[in-house]
PDB file of C-alpha atoms in Angstrom:
ATOM      1  CA  UNK A  24       0.000   0.000   0.000  1.00  0.00           C
ATOM      2  CA  UNK A  25       0.922   3.668  -0.283  1.00  0.00           C
ATOM      3  CA  UNK A  26       0.122   6.099   2.531  1.00  0.00           C
ATOM      4  CA  UNK A  27      -0.598   9.818   2.219  1.00  0.00           C
ATOM      5  CA  UNK A  28      -0.407  11.616   5.573  1.00  0.00           C
ATOM      6  CA  UNK A  29      -1.806  15.013   6.583  1.00  0.00           C
ATOM      7  CA  UNK A  30      -1.269  16.742   9.922  1.00  0.00           C
ATOM      8  CA  UNK A  31      -4.753  17.697  11.035  1.00  0.00           C
ATOM      9  CA  UNK A  32      -3.541  20.438  13.383  1.00  0.00           C
ATOM     10  CA  UNK A  33      -1.662  22.267  10.619  1.00  0.00           C
ATOM     11  CA  UNK A  34      -4.669  22.455   8.314  1.00  0.00           C
ATOM     12  CA  UNK A  35      -6.876  25.398   7.673  1.00  0.00           C
ATOM     13  CA  UNK A  36     -10.509  24.974   6.636  1.00  0.00           C
ATOM     14  CA  UNK A  37      -9.561  25.047   2.936  1.00  0.00           C
ATOM     15  CA  UNK A  38      -7.123  22.149   3.392  1.00  0.00           C
ATOM     16  CA  UNK A  39      -9.665  20.163   5.383  1.00  0.00           C
ATOM     17  CA  UNK A  40     -12.277  20.588   2.629  1.00  0.00           C
ATOM     18  CA  UNK A  41      -9.689  19.634  -0.006  1.00  0.00           C
ATOM     19  CA  UNK A  42      -8.884  16.374   1.796  1.00  0.00           C
ATOM     20  CA  UNK A  43     -12.570  15.563   2.296  1.00  0.00           C
ATOM     21  CA  UNK A  44     -13.290  16.266  -1.372  1.00  0.00           C
ATOM     22  CA  UNK A  45     -10.392  14.035  -2.464  1.00  0.00           C
ATOM     23  CA  UNK A  46     -11.637  11.164  -0.271  1.00  0.00           C
ATOM     24  CA  UNK A  47     -15.219  11.536  -1.515  1.00  0.00           C
ATOM     25  CA  UNK A  48     -14.086  11.634  -5.141  1.00  0.00           C
ATOM     26  CA  UNK A  49     -11.790   8.626  -4.855  1.00  0.00           C
ATOM     27  CA  UNK A  50     -14.455   6.533  -3.115  1.00  0.00           C
ATOM     28  CA  UNK A  51     -16.894   7.376  -5.904  1.00  0.00           C
ATOM     29  CA  UNK A  52     -14.461   6.676  -8.762  1.00  0.00           C
ATOM     30  CA  UNK A  53     -14.215   2.926  -9.155  1.00  0.00           C
ATOM     31  CA  UNK A  54     -12.212   2.461 -12.327  1.00  0.00           C
ATOM     32  CA  UNK A  55      -9.167   0.728 -13.731  1.00  0.00           C
ATOM     33  CA  UNK A  56      -7.943   4.250 -14.572  1.00  0.00           C
ATOM     34  CA  UNK A  57      -8.033   5.766 -11.061  1.00  0.00           C
ATOM     35  CA  UNK A  58      -5.803   4.781  -8.134  1.00  0.00           C
ATOM     36  CA  UNK A  59      -7.851   2.877  -5.585  1.00  0.00           C
ATOM     37  CA  UNK A  60      -8.301   4.219  -2.084  1.00  0.00           C
ATOM     38  CA  UNK A  61      -8.433   1.400   0.426  1.00  0.00           C
ATOM     39  CA  UNK A  62      -9.043   3.355   3.599  1.00  0.00           C
ATOM     40  CA  UNK A  63      -9.103   6.839   5.114  1.00  0.00           C
ATOM     41  CA  UNK A  64      -8.873   7.484   8.848  1.00  0.00           C
ATOM     42  CA  UNK A  65      -7.766   9.904  11.577  1.00  0.00           C
ATOM     43  CA  UNK A  66      -5.285   8.920  14.253  1.00  0.00           C
ATOM     44  CA  UNK A  67      -3.392  11.065  16.768  1.00  0.00           C
ATOM     45  CA  UNK A  68      -4.121  14.352  15.013  1.00  0.00           C
ATOM     46  CA  UNK A  69      -3.284  13.091  11.537  1.00  0.00           C
ATOM     47  CA  UNK A  70      -5.377  12.028   8.572  1.00  0.00           C
ATOM     48  CA  UNK A  71      -4.200   9.003   6.620  1.00  0.00           C
ATOM     49  CA  UNK A  72      -5.243   7.947   3.139  1.00  0.00           C
ATOM     50  CA  UNK A  73      -4.299   4.375   2.206  1.00  0.00           C
ATOM     51  CA  UNK A  74      -3.965   3.642  -1.519  1.00  0.00           C
ATOM     52  CA  UNK A  75      -3.117   0.705  -3.713  1.00  0.00           C
ATOM     53  CA  UNK A  76       0.619   0.663  -4.369  1.00  0.00           C
ATOM     54  CA  UNK A  77       2.463   1.409  -7.600  1.00  0.00           C
ATOM     55  CA  UNK A  78       6.243   1.396  -7.600  1.00  0.00           C
ATOM     56  CA  UNK A  79       6.688   4.132 -10.203  1.00  0.00           C
ATOM     57  CA  UNK A  80       5.107   7.045 -11.961  1.00  0.00           C
ATOM     58  CA  UNK A  81       5.548   8.412 -15.466  1.00  0.00           C
ATOM     59  CA  UNK A  82       8.281  10.818 -14.358  1.00  0.00           C
ATOM     60  CA  UNK A  83      10.310   7.914 -12.882  1.00  0.00           C
ATOM     61  CA  UNK A  84       9.942   6.010 -16.151  1.00  0.00           C
ATOM     62  CA  UNK A  85      11.018   8.996 -18.263  1.00  0.00           C
ATOM     63  CA  UNK A  86      14.034   9.707 -16.042  1.00  0.00           C
ATOM     64  CA  UNK A  87      15.124   6.058 -16.208  1.00  0.00           C
ATOM     65  CA  UNK A  88      15.331   6.212 -20.030  1.00  0.00           C
ATOM     66  CA  UNK A  89      17.698   9.119 -20.701  1.00  0.00           C
ATOM     67  CA  UNK A  90      17.482   8.613 -24.482  1.00  0.00           C
ATOM     68  CA  UNK A  91      13.692   8.583 -24.445  1.00  0.00           C
ATOM     69  CA  UNK A  92      11.008   5.925 -24.468  1.00  0.00           C
ATOM     70  CA  UNK A  93      10.218   3.775 -27.483  1.00  0.00           C
ATOM     71  CA  UNK A  94       7.432   5.143 -29.683  1.00  0.00           C
ATOM     72  CA  UNK A  95       5.120   2.107 -29.232  1.00  0.00           C
ATOM     73  CA  UNK A  96       5.391   2.409 -25.431  1.00  0.00           C
ATOM     74  CA  UNK A  97       4.718   6.160 -25.579  1.00  0.00           C
ATOM     75  CA  UNK A  98       1.648   5.548 -27.747  1.00  0.00           C
ATOM     76  CA  UNK A  99       0.338   2.850 -25.389  1.00  0.00           C
ATOM     77  CA  UNK A 100       0.890   4.968 -22.272  1.00  0.00           C
ATOM     78  CA  UNK A 101      -0.680   8.104 -23.695  1.00  0.00           C
ATOM     79  CA  UNK A 102      -3.655   6.146 -24.980  1.00  0.00           C
ATOM     80  CA  UNK A 103      -4.234   5.002 -21.383  1.00  0.00           C
ATOM     81  CA  UNK A 104      -3.774   8.543 -20.035  1.00  0.00           C
ATOM     82  CA  UNK A 105      -6.407   9.834 -22.456  1.00  0.00           C
ATOM     83  CA  UNK A 106      -8.728   6.976 -21.402  1.00  0.00           C
ATOM     84  CA  UNK A 107      -8.207   8.043 -17.756  1.00  0.00           C
ATOM     85  CA  UNK A 108      -9.256  11.587 -18.564  1.00  0.00           C
ATOM     86  CA  UNK A 109     -12.131  10.420 -20.746  1.00  0.00           C
ATOM     87  CA  UNK A 110     -13.448   8.477 -17.745  1.00  0.00           C
ATOM     88  CA  UNK A 111     -13.060  11.453 -15.363  1.00  0.00           C
ATOM     89  CA  UNK A 112     -14.618  13.882 -17.816  1.00  0.00           C
ATOM     90  CA  UNK A 113     -17.564  11.514 -18.387  1.00  0.00           C
ATOM     91  CA  UNK A 114     -18.223  11.907 -14.637  1.00  0.00           C
ATOM     92  CA  UNK A 115     -17.943  15.725 -14.973  1.00  0.00           C
ATOM     93  CA  UNK A 116     -14.674  15.768 -13.047  1.00  0.00           C
ATOM     94  CA  UNK A 117     -11.723  17.917 -14.040  1.00  0.00           C
ATOM     95  CA  UNK A 118      -8.411  16.758 -12.508  1.00  0.00           C
ATOM     96  CA  UNK A 119      -6.549  20.086 -12.793  1.00  0.00           C
ATOM     97  CA  UNK A 120      -3.111  18.666 -11.959  1.00  0.00           C
ATOM     98  CA  UNK A 121      -2.280  16.228 -14.747  1.00  0.00           C
ATOM     99  CA  UNK A 122       1.497  15.766 -14.787  1.00  0.00           C
ATOM    100  CA  UNK A 123       3.959  12.864 -14.977  1.00  0.00           C
ATOM    101  CA  UNK A 124       4.190  12.563 -11.181  1.00  0.00           C
ATOM    102  CA  UNK A 125       0.431  11.916 -10.981  1.00  0.00           C
ATOM    103  CA  UNK A 126       0.413   9.115 -13.549  1.00  0.00           C
ATOM    104  CA  UNK A 127       1.161   5.799 -11.810  1.00  0.00           C
ATOM    105  CA  UNK A 128       2.502   2.896 -13.873  1.00  0.00           C
ATOM    106  CA  UNK A 129       2.979  -0.774 -13.009  1.00  0.00           C
ATOM    107  CA  UNK A 130       6.472  -2.199 -13.472  1.00  0.00           C
ATOM    108  CA  UNK A 131       5.403  -4.139 -16.582  1.00  0.00           C
ATOM    109  CA  UNK A 132       3.590  -1.039 -17.986  1.00  0.00           C
ATOM    110  CA  UNK A 133       0.309  -2.979 -18.207  1.00  0.00           C
ATOM    111  CA  UNK A 134      -1.515  -0.762 -15.696  1.00  0.00           C
ATOM    112  CA  UNK A 135      -1.695   3.013 -15.636  1.00  0.00           C
ATOM    113  CA  UNK A 136      -3.733   5.025 -13.145  1.00  0.00           C
ATOM    114  CA  UNK A 137      -4.137   8.682 -12.323  1.00  0.00           C
ATOM    115  CA  UNK A 138      -3.706   9.857  -8.722  1.00  0.00           C
ATOM    116  CA  UNK A 139      -3.689  12.999  -6.557  1.00  0.00           C
ATOM    117  CA  UNK A 140      -7.183  14.437  -6.673  1.00  0.00           C
ATOM    118  CA  UNK A 141      -6.420  17.335  -4.312  1.00  0.00           C
ATOM    119  CA  UNK A 142      -7.106  19.949  -7.025  1.00  0.00           C
ATOM    120  CA  UNK A 143      -9.836  17.958  -8.823  1.00  0.00           C
ATOM    121  CA  UNK A 144     -13.356  19.364  -8.973  1.00  0.00           C
ATOM    122  CA  UNK A 145     -16.833  18.096  -9.744  1.00  0.00           C
ATOM    123  CA  UNK A 146     -18.372  20.257 -12.467  1.00  0.00           C
ATOM    124  CA  UNK A 147     -22.093  21.081 -12.140  1.00  0.00           C
ATOM    125  CA  UNK A 148     -22.554  20.351 -15.846  1.00  0.00           C
ATOM    126  CA  UNK A 149     -20.478  19.269 -18.835  1.00  0.00           C
ATOM    127  CA  UNK A 150     -19.904  22.804 -20.146  1.00  0.00           C
ATOM    128  CA  UNK A 151     -19.136  24.494 -16.836  1.00  0.00           C
ATOM    129  CA  UNK A 152     -15.917  26.530 -16.670  1.00  0.00           C
ATOM    130  CA  UNK A 153     -13.712  27.225 -13.653  1.00  0.00           C
ATOM    131  CA  UNK A 154     -11.683  30.331 -12.875  1.00  0.00           C
ATOM    132  CA  UNK A 155      -9.403  29.283  -9.974  1.00  0.00           C
ATOM    133  CA  UNK A 156      -5.683  29.413 -10.784  1.00  0.00           C
ATOM    134  CA  UNK A 157      -4.246  25.934 -10.154  1.00  0.00           C
ATOM    135  CA  UNK A 158      -2.110  23.233 -11.798  1.00  0.00           C
ATOM    136  CA  UNK A 159       1.633  22.798 -11.929  1.00  0.00           C
ATOM    137  CA  UNK A 160       3.018  25.670 -13.986  1.00  0.00           C
ATOM    138  CA  UNK A 161       4.659  23.625 -16.747  1.00  0.00           C
ATOM    139  CA  UNK A 162       1.319  21.990 -17.587  1.00  0.00           C
ATOM    140  CA  UNK A 163      -1.029  24.999 -17.422  1.00  0.00           C
ATOM    141  CA  UNK A 164      -3.254  25.682 -20.391  1.00  0.00           C
ATOM    142  CA  UNK A 165      -3.230  29.113 -22.076  1.00  0.00           C
ATOM    143  CA  UNK A 166      -6.581  29.902 -20.416  1.00  0.00           C
ATOM    144  CA  UNK A 167      -5.039  29.368 -16.990  1.00  0.00           C
ATOM    145  CA  UNK A 168      -1.984  31.452 -17.839  1.00  0.00           C
ATOM    146  CA  UNK A 169      -4.040  34.490 -18.844  1.00  0.00           C
ATOM    147  CA  UNK A 170      -6.701  34.105 -16.145  1.00  0.00           C
ATOM    148  CA  UNK A 171      -9.558  33.097 -18.438  1.00  0.00           C
ATOM    149  CA  UNK A 172     -12.263  30.552 -17.507  1.00  0.00           C
ATOM    150  CA  UNK A 173     -11.246  26.979 -18.313  1.00  0.00           C
ATOM    151  CA  UNK A 174     -12.791  23.519 -18.359  1.00  0.00           C
ATOM    152  CA  UNK A 175     -12.028  19.915 -19.230  1.00  0.00           C
ATOM    153  CA  UNK A 176      -9.769  20.840 -22.185  1.00  0.00           C
ATOM    154  CA  UNK A 177      -7.227  22.157 -19.637  1.00  0.00           C
ATOM    155  CA  UNK A 178      -6.574  18.534 -18.622  1.00  0.00           C
ATOM    156  CA  UNK A 179      -5.958  17.587 -22.249  1.00  0.00           C
ATOM    157  CA  UNK A 180      -3.542  20.512 -22.649  1.00  0.00           C
ATOM    158  CA  UNK A 181      -1.525  19.127 -19.733  1.00  0.00           C
ATOM    159  CA  UNK A 182      -1.304  15.746 -21.492  1.00  0.00           C
ATOM    160  CA  UNK A 183       0.095  17.443 -24.588  1.00  0.00           C
ATOM    161  CA  UNK A 184       2.705  19.193 -22.426  1.00  0.00           C
ATOM    162  CA  UNK A 185       4.025  15.867 -21.193  1.00  0.00           C
TER     163      UNK A 185
END
């Protein structure tokens, strides 16, 4: 398993809501494309999220191959990443932090799952746009960079940046 730990005492209300939203979202999303949450609990002033374990992420894989990945592997991985986002978007969820570190990959490359739903949001409807400025800077869509409303296509922009 993998464990994500939060110090409850150090949190403000925003952080507390973010953690609760992430737990709710992960419990709702039962898919081969989303990392599974096994348990969430509080103990001694800390909140723990227990996830299924993956030994690497896309960034680890890229760094391991200094001359680049083979084209067929890249195609297979990115097909799975797009399927992940297609699943999330079909549930009216925008991830908002798609980056190599948040793409988990099994050692044989057969499984790929997206993780870290701390910035993710439920959208009230399919065409709803957000205005909050989030996402890791290297993967921000043009709309985010200029402060315009953005939606699901911002996740796809991040995929293209990888």
